[in-house]
PDB file of C-alpha atoms in Angstrom:
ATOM      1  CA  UNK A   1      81.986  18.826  89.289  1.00 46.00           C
ATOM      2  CA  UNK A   2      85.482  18.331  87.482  1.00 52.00           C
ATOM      3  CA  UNK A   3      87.784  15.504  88.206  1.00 50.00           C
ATOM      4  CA  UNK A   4      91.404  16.435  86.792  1.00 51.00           C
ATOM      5  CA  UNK A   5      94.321  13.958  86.643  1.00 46.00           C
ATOM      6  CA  UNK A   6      93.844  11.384  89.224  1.00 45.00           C
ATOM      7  CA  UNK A   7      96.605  11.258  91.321  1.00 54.00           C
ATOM      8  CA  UNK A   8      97.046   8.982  94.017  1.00 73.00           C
ATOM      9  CA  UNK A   9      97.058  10.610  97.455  1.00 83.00           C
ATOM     10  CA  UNK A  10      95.936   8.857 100.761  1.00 86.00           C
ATOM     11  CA  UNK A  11      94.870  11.831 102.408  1.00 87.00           C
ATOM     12  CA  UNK A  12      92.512  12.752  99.200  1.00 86.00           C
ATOM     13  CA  UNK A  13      91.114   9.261  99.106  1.00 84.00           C
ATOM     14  CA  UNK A  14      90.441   9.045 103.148  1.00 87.00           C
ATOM     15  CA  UNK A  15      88.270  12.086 102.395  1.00 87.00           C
ATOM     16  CA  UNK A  16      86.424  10.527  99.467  1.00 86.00           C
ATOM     17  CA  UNK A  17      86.482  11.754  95.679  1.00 85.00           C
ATOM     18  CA  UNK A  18      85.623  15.438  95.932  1.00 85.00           C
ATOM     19  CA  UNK A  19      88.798  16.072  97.555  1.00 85.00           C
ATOM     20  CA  UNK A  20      90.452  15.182  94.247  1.00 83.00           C
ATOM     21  CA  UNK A  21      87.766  17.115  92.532  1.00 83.00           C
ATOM     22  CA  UNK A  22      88.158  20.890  90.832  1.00 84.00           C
ATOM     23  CA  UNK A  23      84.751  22.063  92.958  1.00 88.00           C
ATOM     24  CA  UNK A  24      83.863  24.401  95.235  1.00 90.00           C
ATOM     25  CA  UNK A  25      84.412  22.729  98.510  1.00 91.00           C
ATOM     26  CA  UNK A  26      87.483  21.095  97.295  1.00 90.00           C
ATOM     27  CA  UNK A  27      88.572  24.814  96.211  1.00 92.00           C
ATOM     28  CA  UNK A  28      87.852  25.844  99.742  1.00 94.00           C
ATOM     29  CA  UNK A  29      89.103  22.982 101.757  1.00 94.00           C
ATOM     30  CA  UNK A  30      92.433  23.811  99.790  1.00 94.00           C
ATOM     31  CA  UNK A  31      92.541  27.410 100.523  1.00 95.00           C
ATOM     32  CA  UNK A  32      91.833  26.940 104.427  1.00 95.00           C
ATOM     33  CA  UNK A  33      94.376  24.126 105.230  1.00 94.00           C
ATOM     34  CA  UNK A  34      96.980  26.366 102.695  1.00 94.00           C
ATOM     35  CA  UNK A  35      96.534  29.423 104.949  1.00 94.00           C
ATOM     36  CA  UNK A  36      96.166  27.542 108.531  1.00 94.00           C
ATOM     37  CA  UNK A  37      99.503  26.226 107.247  1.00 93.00           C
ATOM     38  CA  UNK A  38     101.198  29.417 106.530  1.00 91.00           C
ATOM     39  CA  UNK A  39     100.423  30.839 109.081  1.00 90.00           C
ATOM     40  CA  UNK A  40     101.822  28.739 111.537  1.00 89.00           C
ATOM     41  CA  UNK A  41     105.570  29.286 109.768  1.00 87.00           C
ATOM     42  CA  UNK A  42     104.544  32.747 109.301  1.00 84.00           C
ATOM     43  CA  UNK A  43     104.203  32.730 113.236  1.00 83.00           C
ATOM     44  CA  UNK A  44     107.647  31.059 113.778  1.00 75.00           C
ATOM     45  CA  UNK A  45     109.196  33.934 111.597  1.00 72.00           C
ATOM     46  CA  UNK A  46     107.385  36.309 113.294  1.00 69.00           C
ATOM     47  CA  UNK A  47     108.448  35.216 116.859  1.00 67.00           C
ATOM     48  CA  UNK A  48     112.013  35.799 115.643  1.00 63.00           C
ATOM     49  CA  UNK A  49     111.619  39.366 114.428  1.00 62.00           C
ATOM     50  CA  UNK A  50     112.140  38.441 110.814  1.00 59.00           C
ATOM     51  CA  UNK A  51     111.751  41.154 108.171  1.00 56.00           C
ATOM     52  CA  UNK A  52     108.576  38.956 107.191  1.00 60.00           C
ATOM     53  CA  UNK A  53     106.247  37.332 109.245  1.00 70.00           C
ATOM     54  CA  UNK A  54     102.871  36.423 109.784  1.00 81.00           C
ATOM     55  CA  UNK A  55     100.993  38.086 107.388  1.00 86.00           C
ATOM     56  CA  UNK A  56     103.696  37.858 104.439  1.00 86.00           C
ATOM     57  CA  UNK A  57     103.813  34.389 104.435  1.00 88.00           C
ATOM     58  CA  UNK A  58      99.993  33.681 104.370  1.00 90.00           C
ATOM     59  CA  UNK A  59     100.074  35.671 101.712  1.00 91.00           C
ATOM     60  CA  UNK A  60     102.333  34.032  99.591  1.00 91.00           C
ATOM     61  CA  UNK A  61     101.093  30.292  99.937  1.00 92.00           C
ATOM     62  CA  UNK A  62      97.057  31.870  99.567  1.00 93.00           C
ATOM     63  CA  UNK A  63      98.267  33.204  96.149  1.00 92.00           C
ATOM     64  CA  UNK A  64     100.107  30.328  95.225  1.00 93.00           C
ATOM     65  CA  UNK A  65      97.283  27.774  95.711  1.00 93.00           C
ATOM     66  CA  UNK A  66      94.440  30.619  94.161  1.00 94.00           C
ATOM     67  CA  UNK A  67      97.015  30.665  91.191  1.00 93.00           C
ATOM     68  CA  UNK A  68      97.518  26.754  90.855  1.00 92.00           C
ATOM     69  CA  UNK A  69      93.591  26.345  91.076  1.00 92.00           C
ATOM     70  CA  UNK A  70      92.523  29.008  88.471  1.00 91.00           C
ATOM     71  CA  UNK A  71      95.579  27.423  86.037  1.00 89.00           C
ATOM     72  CA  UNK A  72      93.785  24.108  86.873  1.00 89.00           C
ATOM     73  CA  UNK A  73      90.511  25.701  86.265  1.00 87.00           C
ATOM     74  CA  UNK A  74      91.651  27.026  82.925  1.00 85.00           C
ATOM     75  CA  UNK A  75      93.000  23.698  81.541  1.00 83.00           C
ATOM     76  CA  UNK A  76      89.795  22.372  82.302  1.00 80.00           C
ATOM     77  CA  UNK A  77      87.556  25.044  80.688  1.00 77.00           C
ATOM     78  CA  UNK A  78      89.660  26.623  78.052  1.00 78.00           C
ATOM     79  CA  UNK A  79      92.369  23.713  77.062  1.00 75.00           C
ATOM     80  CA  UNK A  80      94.954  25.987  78.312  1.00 74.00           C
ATOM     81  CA  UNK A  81      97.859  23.448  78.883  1.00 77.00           C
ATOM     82  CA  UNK A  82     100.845  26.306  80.382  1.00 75.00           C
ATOM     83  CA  UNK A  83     100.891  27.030  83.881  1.00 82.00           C
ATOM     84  CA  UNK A  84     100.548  30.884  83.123  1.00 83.00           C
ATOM     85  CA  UNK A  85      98.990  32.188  86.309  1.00 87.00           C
ATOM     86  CA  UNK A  86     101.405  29.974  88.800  1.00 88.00           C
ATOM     87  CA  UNK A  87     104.080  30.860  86.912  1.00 88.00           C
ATOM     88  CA  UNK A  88     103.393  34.124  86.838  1.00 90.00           C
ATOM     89  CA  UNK A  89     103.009  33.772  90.477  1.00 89.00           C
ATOM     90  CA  UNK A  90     106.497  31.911  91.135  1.00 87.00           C
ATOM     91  CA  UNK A  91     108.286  35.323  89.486  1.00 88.00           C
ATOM     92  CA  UNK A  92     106.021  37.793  91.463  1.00 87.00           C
ATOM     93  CA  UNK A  93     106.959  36.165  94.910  1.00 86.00           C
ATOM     94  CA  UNK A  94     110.783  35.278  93.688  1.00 84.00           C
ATOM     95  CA  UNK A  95     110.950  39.053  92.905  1.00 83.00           C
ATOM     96  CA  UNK A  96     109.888  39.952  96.199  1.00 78.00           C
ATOM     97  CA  UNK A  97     112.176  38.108  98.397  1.00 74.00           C
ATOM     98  CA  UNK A  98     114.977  38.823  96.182  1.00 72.00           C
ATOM     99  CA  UNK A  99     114.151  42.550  97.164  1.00 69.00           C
ATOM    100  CA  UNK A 100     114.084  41.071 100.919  1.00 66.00           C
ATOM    101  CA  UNK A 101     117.781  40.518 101.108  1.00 61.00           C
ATOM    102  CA  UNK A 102     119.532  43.330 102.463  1.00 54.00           C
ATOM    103  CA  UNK A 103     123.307  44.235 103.721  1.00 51.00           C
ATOM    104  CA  UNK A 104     123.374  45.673 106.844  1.00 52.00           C
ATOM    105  CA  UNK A 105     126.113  48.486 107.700  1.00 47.00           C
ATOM    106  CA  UNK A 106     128.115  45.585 109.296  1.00 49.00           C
ATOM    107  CA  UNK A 107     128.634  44.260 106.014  1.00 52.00           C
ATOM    108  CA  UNK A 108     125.785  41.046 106.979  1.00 55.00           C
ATOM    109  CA  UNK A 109     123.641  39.282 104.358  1.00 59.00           C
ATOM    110  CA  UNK A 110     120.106  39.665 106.166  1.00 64.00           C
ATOM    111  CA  UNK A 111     116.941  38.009 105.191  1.00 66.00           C
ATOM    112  CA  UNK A 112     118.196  35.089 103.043  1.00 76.00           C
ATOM    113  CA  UNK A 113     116.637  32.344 105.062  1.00 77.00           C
ATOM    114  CA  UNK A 114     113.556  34.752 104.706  1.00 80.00           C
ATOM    115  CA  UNK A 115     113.651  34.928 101.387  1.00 81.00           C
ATOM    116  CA  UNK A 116     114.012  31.360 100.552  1.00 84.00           C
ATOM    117  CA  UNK A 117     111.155  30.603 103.014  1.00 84.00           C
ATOM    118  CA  UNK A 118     108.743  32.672 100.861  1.00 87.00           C
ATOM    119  CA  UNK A 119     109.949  30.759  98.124  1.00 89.00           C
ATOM    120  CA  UNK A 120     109.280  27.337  99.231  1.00 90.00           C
ATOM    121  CA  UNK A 121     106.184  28.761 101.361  1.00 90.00           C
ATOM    122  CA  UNK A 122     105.199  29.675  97.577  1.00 91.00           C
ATOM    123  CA  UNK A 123     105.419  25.910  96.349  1.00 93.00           C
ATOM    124  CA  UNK A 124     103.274  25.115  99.443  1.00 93.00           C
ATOM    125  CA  UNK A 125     100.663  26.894  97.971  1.00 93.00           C
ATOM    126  CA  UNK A 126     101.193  25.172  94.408  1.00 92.00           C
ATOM    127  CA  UNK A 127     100.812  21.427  96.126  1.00 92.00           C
ATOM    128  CA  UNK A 128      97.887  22.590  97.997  1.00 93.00           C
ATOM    129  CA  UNK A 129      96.359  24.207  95.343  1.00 92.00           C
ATOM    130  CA  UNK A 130      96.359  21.126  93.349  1.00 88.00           C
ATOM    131  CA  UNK A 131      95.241  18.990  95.697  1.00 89.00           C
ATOM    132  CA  UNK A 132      98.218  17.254  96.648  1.00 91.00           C
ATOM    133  CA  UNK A 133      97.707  16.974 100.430  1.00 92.00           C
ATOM    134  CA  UNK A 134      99.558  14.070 101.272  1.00 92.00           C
ATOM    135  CA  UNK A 135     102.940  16.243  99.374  1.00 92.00           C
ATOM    136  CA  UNK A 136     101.805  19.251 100.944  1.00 93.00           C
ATOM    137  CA  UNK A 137     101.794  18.448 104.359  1.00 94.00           C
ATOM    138  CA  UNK A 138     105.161  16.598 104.174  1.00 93.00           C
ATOM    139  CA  UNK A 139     106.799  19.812 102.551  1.00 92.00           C
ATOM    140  CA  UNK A 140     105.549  21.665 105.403  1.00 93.00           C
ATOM    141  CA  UNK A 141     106.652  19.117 108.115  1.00 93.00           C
ATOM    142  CA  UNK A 142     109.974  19.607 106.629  1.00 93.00           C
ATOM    143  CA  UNK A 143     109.788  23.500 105.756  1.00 90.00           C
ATOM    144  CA  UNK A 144     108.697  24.289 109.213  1.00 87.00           C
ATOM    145  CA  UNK A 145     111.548  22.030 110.866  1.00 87.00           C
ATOM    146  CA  UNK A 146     114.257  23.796 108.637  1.00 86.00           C
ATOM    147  CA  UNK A 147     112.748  26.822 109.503  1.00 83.00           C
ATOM    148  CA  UNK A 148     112.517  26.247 113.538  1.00 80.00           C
ATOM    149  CA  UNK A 149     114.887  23.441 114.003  1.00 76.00           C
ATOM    150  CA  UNK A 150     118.262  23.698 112.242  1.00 74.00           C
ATOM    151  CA  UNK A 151     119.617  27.423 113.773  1.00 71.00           C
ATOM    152  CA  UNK A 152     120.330  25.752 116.791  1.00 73.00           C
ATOM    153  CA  UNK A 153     122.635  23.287 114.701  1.00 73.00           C
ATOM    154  CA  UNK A 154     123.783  25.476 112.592  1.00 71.00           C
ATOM    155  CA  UNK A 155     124.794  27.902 115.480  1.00 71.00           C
ATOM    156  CA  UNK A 156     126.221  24.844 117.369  1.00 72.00           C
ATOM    157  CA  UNK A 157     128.635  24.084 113.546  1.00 72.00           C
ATOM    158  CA  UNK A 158     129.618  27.884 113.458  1.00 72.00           C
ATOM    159  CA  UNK A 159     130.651  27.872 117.000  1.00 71.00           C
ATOM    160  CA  UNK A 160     132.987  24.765 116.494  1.00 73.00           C
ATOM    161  CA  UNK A 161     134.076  26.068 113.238  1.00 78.00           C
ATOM    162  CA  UNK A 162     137.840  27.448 112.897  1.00 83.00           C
ATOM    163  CA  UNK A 163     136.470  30.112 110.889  1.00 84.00           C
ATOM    164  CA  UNK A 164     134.687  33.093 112.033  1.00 85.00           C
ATOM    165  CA  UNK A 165     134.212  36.971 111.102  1.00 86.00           C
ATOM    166  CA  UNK A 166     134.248  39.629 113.585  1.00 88.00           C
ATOM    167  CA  UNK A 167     132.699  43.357 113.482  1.00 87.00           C
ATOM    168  CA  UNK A 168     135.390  45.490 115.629  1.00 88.00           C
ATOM    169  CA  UNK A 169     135.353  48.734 116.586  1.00 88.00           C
ATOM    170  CA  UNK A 170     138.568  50.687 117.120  1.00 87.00           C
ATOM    171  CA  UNK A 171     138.890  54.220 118.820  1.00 83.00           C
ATOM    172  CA  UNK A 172     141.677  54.812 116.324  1.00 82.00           C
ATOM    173  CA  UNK A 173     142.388  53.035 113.227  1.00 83.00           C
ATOM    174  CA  UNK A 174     146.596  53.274 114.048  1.00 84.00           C
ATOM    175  CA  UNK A 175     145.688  50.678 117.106  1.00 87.00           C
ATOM    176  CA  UNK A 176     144.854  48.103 113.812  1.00 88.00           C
ATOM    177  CA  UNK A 177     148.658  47.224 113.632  1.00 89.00           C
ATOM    178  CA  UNK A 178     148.522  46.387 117.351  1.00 90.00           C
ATOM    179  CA  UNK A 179     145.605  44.268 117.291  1.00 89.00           C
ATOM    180  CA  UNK A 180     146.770  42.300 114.195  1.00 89.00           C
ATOM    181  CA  UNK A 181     150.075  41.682 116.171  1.00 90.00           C
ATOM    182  CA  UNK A 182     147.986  40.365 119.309  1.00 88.00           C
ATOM    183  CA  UNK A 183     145.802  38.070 117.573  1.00 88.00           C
ATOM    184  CA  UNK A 184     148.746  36.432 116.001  1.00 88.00           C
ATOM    185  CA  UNK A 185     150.262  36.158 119.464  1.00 87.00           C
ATOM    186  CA  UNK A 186     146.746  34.463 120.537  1.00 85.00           C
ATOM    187  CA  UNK A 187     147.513  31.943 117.431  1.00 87.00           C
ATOM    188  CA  UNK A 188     144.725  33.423 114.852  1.00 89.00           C
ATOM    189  CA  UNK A 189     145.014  34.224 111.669  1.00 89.00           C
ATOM    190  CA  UNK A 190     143.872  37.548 109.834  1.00 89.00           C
ATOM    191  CA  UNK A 191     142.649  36.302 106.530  1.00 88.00           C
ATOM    192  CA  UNK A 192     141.202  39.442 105.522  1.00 87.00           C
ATOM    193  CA  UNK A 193     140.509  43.146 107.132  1.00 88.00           C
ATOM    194  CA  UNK A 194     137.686  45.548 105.159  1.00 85.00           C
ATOM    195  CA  UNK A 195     136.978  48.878 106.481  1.00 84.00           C
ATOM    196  CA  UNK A 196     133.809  49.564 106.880  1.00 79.00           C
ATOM    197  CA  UNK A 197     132.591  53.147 105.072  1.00 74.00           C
ATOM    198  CA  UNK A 198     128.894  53.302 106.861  1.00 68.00           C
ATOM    199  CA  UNK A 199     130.423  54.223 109.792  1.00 68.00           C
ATOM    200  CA  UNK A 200     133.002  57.033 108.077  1.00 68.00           C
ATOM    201  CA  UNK A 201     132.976  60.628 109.865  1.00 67.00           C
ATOM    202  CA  UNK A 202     131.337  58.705 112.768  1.00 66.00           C
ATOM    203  CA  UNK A 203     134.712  58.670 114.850  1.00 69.00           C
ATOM    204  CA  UNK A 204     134.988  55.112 114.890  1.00 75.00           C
ATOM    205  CA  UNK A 205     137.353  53.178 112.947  1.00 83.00           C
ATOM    206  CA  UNK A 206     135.031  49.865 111.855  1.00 86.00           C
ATOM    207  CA  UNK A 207     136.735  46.646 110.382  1.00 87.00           C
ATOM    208  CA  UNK A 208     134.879  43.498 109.044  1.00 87.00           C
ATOM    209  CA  UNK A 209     137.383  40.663 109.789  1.00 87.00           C
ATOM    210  CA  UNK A 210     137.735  37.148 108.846  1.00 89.00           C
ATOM    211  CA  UNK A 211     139.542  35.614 111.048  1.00 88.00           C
ATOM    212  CA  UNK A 212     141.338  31.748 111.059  1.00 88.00           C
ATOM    213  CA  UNK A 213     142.058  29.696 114.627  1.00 88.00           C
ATOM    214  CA  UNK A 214     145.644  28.199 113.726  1.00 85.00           C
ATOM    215  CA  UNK A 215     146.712  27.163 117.568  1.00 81.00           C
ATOM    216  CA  UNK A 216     145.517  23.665 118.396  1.00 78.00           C
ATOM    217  CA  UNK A 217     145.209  24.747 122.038  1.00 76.00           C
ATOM    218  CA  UNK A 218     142.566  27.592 121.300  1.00 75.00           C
ATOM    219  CA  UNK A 219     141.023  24.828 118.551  1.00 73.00           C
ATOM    220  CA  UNK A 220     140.554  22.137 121.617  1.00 70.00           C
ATOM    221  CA  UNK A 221     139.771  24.806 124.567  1.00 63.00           C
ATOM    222  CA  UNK A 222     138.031  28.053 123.133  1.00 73.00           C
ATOM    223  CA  UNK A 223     134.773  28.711 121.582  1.00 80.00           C
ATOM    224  CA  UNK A 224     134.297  32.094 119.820  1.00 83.00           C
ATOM    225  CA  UNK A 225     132.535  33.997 122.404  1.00 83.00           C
ATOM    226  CA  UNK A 226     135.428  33.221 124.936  1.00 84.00           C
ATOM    227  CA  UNK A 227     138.200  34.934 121.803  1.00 85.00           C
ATOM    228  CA  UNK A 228     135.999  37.551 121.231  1.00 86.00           C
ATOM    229  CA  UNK A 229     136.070  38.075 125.141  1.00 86.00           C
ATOM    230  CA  UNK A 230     139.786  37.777 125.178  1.00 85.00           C
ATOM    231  CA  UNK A 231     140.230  40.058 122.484  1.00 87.00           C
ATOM    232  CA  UNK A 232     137.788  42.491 123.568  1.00 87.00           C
ATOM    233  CA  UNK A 233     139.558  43.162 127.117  1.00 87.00           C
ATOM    234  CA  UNK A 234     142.601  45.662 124.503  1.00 88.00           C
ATOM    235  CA  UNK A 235     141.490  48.670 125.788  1.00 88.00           C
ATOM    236  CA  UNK A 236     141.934  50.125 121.982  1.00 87.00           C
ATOM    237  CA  UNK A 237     138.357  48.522 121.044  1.00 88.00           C
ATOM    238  CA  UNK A 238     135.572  50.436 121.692  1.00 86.00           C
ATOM    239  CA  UNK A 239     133.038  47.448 120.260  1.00 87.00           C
ATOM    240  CA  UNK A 240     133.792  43.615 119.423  1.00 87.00           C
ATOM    241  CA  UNK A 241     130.958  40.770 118.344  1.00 86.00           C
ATOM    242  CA  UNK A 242     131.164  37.884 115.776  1.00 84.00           C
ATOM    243  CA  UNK A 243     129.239  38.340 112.854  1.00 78.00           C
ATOM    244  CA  UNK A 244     126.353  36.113 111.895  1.00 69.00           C
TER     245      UNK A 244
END
């Protein structure tokens, strides 16, 4: 039985000095809670059709807290005072959800919020793994509420935002003239226009466009999806959604 650094933590003291311990049942108490933990944001990802889910994300935080406890193990045993294996561990899992963001052919970042949820689900692991319970579980109170909570509000900001982008569609690209001409007449603002080349030989003319609300009227009265429905009755476009 190994006591490292004591560190005050109520949950640790409610469950009396082992808990604190470098031991087997401390080891194993960590482990369990790290990947009932996980797996519960793994779920929420999972339940959203994220690129990684369930499985991913218990992986991540069960490596993180094996690596913390072996580098804890180590300093005990061997005087080794550098986080090697956590570190080592930190790269590993920063490497792979770097390799999890993606552009789609509509020109969309995807799997950001997934990467940087492996990320932090990997610092989970690290608190767990050394025994900080009382950190851990308010990291993961917060993790999973970023995670679950804030789309909503961040959809509800982007929808009141004067700023949007739009993937369009056009059955020809000389109609482009005539749509730029309309939207002014709506009162919005072309702020840029990129073709898109996924979609070349397809028949299709595809445009990424940022686009700027400058009339106060469609400011006050119109959210996106009521533009995008305006704009998508010009029988010239084939296809019209905002981009997310």
């Amino acid at each position: 039985m190994n006591t490292l650094i004591s560190v005050s933590d109520p949950i640790a003291q409610a469950l009396g000095p082992w808990a604190g311990e470098l031991n087997l049942w401390s080891a194993l108490l960590r482990i369990a809670l790290v990947v009932f933990l996980a797996a519960t944001i793994g779920c929420e990802r999972s339940s959203k059709r994220h690129s990684a889910g369930l499985r991913t994300f218990i992986l991540v935080a069960f490596s993180a807290a094996v690596a913390m406890l072996l580098d804890q193990y180590l300093y005990l045993f061997t005087g080794c005072k550098a986080p090697v294996l956590s570190a080592a561990t930190l790269l590993a899992i920063t490497s792979i959800s770097a390799n999890s963001i993606l552009y789609s052919s509509r020109s969309q970042i995807k799997g950001l919020t997934t990467s940087a949820g492996l990320v932090s689900c990997c610092i989970l692991g690290f608190a767990m793994g050394a025994g900080l319970y009382t950190l851990t579980l308010i990291v993961y109170v917060f993790l999973l509420c970023i995670l679950a909570g804030f789309p909503s509000f961040e959809t509800y900001l982007k929808d009141r935002s004067n700023h949007f982008e739009i993937h369009m569609e056009l059955k020809n690209s000389a109609y482009l003239r005539d749509f730029v001409m309309v939207s002014r007449r709506l009162g919005l603002r072309i702020d840029d226009i990129e073709a898109n080349q996924a979609y070349a030989g397809s028949g299709l003319s595809v445009y990424s466009i940022s686009v700027t609300i400058c009339s106060a009227e469609l400011k006050k009265y119109k959210t996106h999806v009521e533009i995008i429905e305006a704009l998508s009755s010009l029988d010239y476009i084939y296809h019209i959604e905002e981009m997310h």
